[in-house]
Amino acid sequence: MTHAPAAQTETSPASIERTILMAVALFVALVALATWTWGLPALAMIALACVPVMYAVLLLITVGK
């Protein structure tokens, strides 16, 4: 009995980049929608929540990972 080859689980770099770009686009759209709905307080809260994330990103860039 022969088996069909298993589907490849590896993802190409292009699909990873596409996924990241789609996530960024979704985040920007959600920020725009929240700002349109609730105004500047929503934008300020989102910016405040992004501070630790950007701090971690800058540390990872500095370390070289």
mmCIF file with all atom_site columns, N, CA, C and O in Angstrom, residues 28-44 46:
data_model
loop_
_atom_site.group_PDB
_atom_site.id
_atom_site.type_symbol
_atom_site.label_atom_id
_atom_site.label_alt_id
_atom_site.label_comp_id
_atom_site.label_asym_id
_atom_site.label_entity_id
_atom_site.label_seq_id
_atom_site.pdbx_PDB_ins_code
_atom_site.Cartn_x
_atom_site.Cartn_y
_atom_site.Cartn_z
_atom_site.occupancy
_atom_site.B_iso_or_equiv
_atom_site.pdbx_formal_charge
_atom_site.auth_seq_id
_atom_site.auth_comp_id
_atom_site.auth_asym_id
_atom_site.auth_atom_id
_atom_site.pdbx_PDB_model_num
ATOM 1  N N  . VAL A 1 28 ? -3.083  48.441 11.956 1.00 0.00 ? 28 VAL A N  1
ATOM 2  C CA . VAL A 1 28 ? -3.292  49.841 11.568 1.00 0.00 ? 28 VAL A CA 1
ATOM 3  C C  . VAL A 1 28 ? -4.778  50.105 11.324 1.00 0.00 ? 28 VAL A C  1
ATOM 4  O O  . VAL A 1 28 ? -5.312  51.149 11.730 1.00 0.00 ? 28 VAL A O  1
ATOM 5  N N  . ALA A 1 29 ? -5.455  49.170 10.684 1.00 0.00 ? 29 ALA A N  1
ATOM 6  C CA . ALA A 1 29 ? -6.883  49.336 10.436 1.00 0.00 ? 29 ALA A CA 1
ATOM 7  C C  . ALA A 1 29 ? -7.672  49.367 11.750 1.00 0.00 ? 29 ALA A C  1
ATOM 8  O O  . ALA A 1 29 ? -8.595  50.177 11.906 1.00 0.00 ? 29 ALA A O  1
ATOM 9  N N  . LEU A 1 30 ? -7.299  48.507 12.689 1.00 0.00 ? 30 LEU A N  1
ATOM 10 C CA . LEU A 1 30 ? -7.987  48.505 13.985 1.00 0.00 ? 30 LEU A CA 1
ATOM 11 C C  . LEU A 1 30 ? -7.727  49.789 14.770 1.00 0.00 ? 30 LEU A C  1
ATOM 12 O O  . LEU A 1 30 ? -8.623  50.310 15.429 1.00 0.00 ? 30 LEU A O  1
ATOM 13 N N  . VAL A 1 31 ? -6.496  50.298 14.692 1.00 0.00 ? 31 VAL A N  1
ATOM 14 C CA . VAL A 1 31 ? -6.182  51.564 15.359 1.00 0.00 ? 31 VAL A CA 1
ATOM 15 C C  . VAL A 1 31 ? -6.995  52.699 14.736 1.00 0.00 ? 31 VAL A C  1
ATOM 16 O O  . VAL A 1 31 ? -7.548  53.543 15.448 1.00 0.00 ? 31 VAL A O  1
ATOM 17 N N  . ALA A 1 32 ? -7.075  52.714 13.418 1.00 0.00 ? 32 ALA A N  1
ATOM 18 C CA . ALA A 1 32 ? -7.853  53.756 12.744 1.00 0.00 ? 32 ALA A CA 1
ATOM 19 C C  . ALA A 1 32 ? -9.329  53.663 13.118 1.00 0.00 ? 32 ALA A C  1
ATOM 20 O O  . ALA A 1 32 ? -9.987  54.682 13.375 1.00 0.00 ? 32 ALA A O  1
ATOM 21 N N  . LEU A 1 33 ? -9.850  52.446 13.167 1.00 0.00 ? 33 LEU A N  1
ATOM 22 C CA . LEU A 1 33 ? -11.256 52.260 13.537 1.00 0.00 ? 33 LEU A CA 1
ATOM 23 C C  . LEU A 1 33 ? -11.517 52.677 14.984 1.00 0.00 ? 33 LEU A C  1
ATOM 24 O O  . LEU A 1 33 ? -12.521 53.330 15.277 1.00 0.00 ? 33 LEU A O  1
ATOM 25 N N  . ALA A 1 34 ? -10.610 52.334 15.879 1.00 0.00 ? 34 ALA A N  1
ATOM 26 C CA . ALA A 1 34 ? -10.775 52.725 17.290 1.00 0.00 ? 34 ALA A CA 1
ATOM 27 C C  . ALA A 1 34 ? -10.686 54.241 17.444 1.00 0.00 ? 34 ALA A C  1
ATOM 28 O O  . ALA A 1 34 ? -11.454 54.837 18.212 1.00 0.00 ? 34 ALA A O  1
ATOM 29 N N  . THR A 1 35 ? -9.771  54.868 16.710 1.00 0.00 ? 35 THR A N  1
ATOM 30 C CA . THR A 1 35 ? -9.633  56.321 16.791 1.00 0.00 ? 35 THR A CA 1
ATOM 31 C C  . THR A 1 35 ? -10.874 56.996 16.216 1.00 0.00 ? 35 THR A C  1
ATOM 32 O O  . THR A 1 35 ? -11.349 58.005 16.750 1.00 0.00 ? 35 THR A O  1
ATOM 33 N N  . TRP A 1 36 ? -11.417 56.452 15.143 1.00 0.00 ? 36 TRP A N  1
ATOM 34 C CA . TRP A 1 36 ? -12.617 57.023 14.554 1.00 0.00 ? 36 TRP A CA 1
ATOM 35 C C  . TRP A 1 36 ? -13.820 56.868 15.488 1.00 0.00 ? 36 TRP A C  1
ATOM 36 O O  . TRP A 1 36 ? -14.663 57.745 15.572 1.00 0.00 ? 36 TRP A O  1
ATOM 37 N N  . THR A 1 37 ? -13.856 55.726 16.203 1.00 0.00 ? 37 THR A N  1
ATOM 38 C CA . THR A 1 37 ? -14.994 55.453 17.075 1.00 0.00 ? 37 THR A CA 1
ATOM 39 C C  . THR A 1 37 ? -14.911 56.235 18.385 1.00 0.00 ? 37 THR A C  1
ATOM 40 O O  . THR A 1 37 ? -15.869 56.890 18.798 1.00 0.00 ? 37 THR A O  1
ATOM 41 N N  . TRP A 1 38 ? -13.757 56.164 19.071 1.00 0.00 ? 38 TRP A N  1
ATOM 42 C CA . TRP A 1 38 ? -13.641 56.745 20.400 1.00 0.00 ? 38 TRP A CA 1
ATOM 43 C C  . TRP A 1 38 ? -12.770 57.995 20.459 1.00 0.00 ? 38 TRP A C  1
ATOM 44 O O  . TRP A 1 38 ? -12.609 58.578 21.526 1.00 0.00 ? 38 TRP A O  1
ATOM 45 N N  . GLY A 1 39 ? -12.131 58.363 19.381 1.00 0.00 ? 39 GLY A N  1
ATOM 46 C CA . GLY A 1 39 ? -11.369 59.604 19.334 1.00 0.00 ? 39 GLY A CA 1
ATOM 47 C C  . GLY A 1 39 ? -9.955  59.447 19.865 1.00 0.00 ? 39 GLY A C  1
ATOM 48 O O  . GLY A 1 39 ? -9.380  58.354 19.913 1.00 0.00 ? 39 GLY A O  1
ATOM 49 N N  . LEU A 1 40 ? -9.390  60.584 20.257 1.00 0.00 ? 40 LEU A N  1
ATOM 50 C CA . LEU A 1 40 ? -7.995  60.619 20.684 1.00 0.00 ? 40 LEU A CA 1
ATOM 51 C C  . LEU A 1 40 ? -7.682  59.811 21.945 1.00 0.00 ? 40 LEU A C  1
ATOM 52 O O  . LEU A 1 40 ? -6.561  59.311 22.076 1.00 0.00 ? 40 LEU A O  1
ATOM 53 N N  . PRO A 1 41 ? -8.617  59.648 22.897 1.00 0.00 ? 41 PRO A N  1
ATOM 54 C CA . PRO A 1 41 ? -8.290  58.777 24.037 1.00 0.00 ? 41 PRO A CA 1
ATOM 55 C C  . PRO A 1 41 ? -7.939  57.351 23.624 1.00 0.00 ? 41 PRO A C  1
ATOM 56 O O  . PRO A 1 41 ? -7.040  56.731 24.201 1.00 0.00 ? 41 PRO A O  1
ATOM 57 N N  . ALA A 1 42 ? -8.617  56.824 22.622 1.00 0.00 ? 42 ALA A N  1
ATOM 58 C CA . ALA A 1 42 ? -8.295  55.472 22.145 1.00 0.00 ? 42 ALA A CA 1
ATOM 59 C C  . ALA A 1 42 ? -6.896  55.448 21.541 1.00 0.00 ? 42 ALA A C  1
ATOM 60 O O  . ALA A 1 42 ? -6.127  54.509 21.779 1.00 0.00 ? 42 ALA A O  1
ATOM 61 N N  . LEU A 1 43 ? -6.559  56.457 20.754 1.00 0.00 ? 43 LEU A N  1
ATOM 62 C CA . LEU A 1 43 ? -5.230  56.519 20.150 1.00 0.00 ? 43 LEU A CA 1
ATOM 63 C C  . LEU A 1 43 ? -4.153  56.629 21.224 1.00 0.00 ? 43 LEU A C  1
ATOM 64 O O  . LEU A 1 43 ? -3.104  55.978 21.128 1.00 0.00 ? 43 LEU A O  1
ATOM 65 N N  . ALA A 1 44 ? -4.410  57.400 22.265 1.00 0.00 ? 44 ALA A N  1
ATOM 66 C CA . ALA A 1 44 ? -3.441  57.551 23.351 1.00 0.00 ? 44 ALA A CA 1
ATOM 67 C C  . ALA A 1 44 ? -3.254  56.238 24.113 1.00 0.00 ? 44 ALA A C  1
ATOM 68 O O  . ALA A 1 44 ? -2.119  55.871 24.460 1.00 0.00 ? 44 ALA A O  1
ATOM 69 N N  . ILE A 1 46 ? -3.723  53.194 22.940 1.00 0.00 ? 46 ILE A N  1
ATOM 70 C CA . ILE A 1 46 ? -3.019  52.252 22.065 1.00 0.00 ? 46 ILE A CA 1
ATOM 71 C C  . ILE A 1 46 ? -1.531  52.581 22.035 1.00 0.00 ? 46 ILE A C  1
ATOM 72 O O  . ILE A 1 46 ? -0.678  51.688 22.106 1.00 0.00 ? 46 ILE A O  1
#
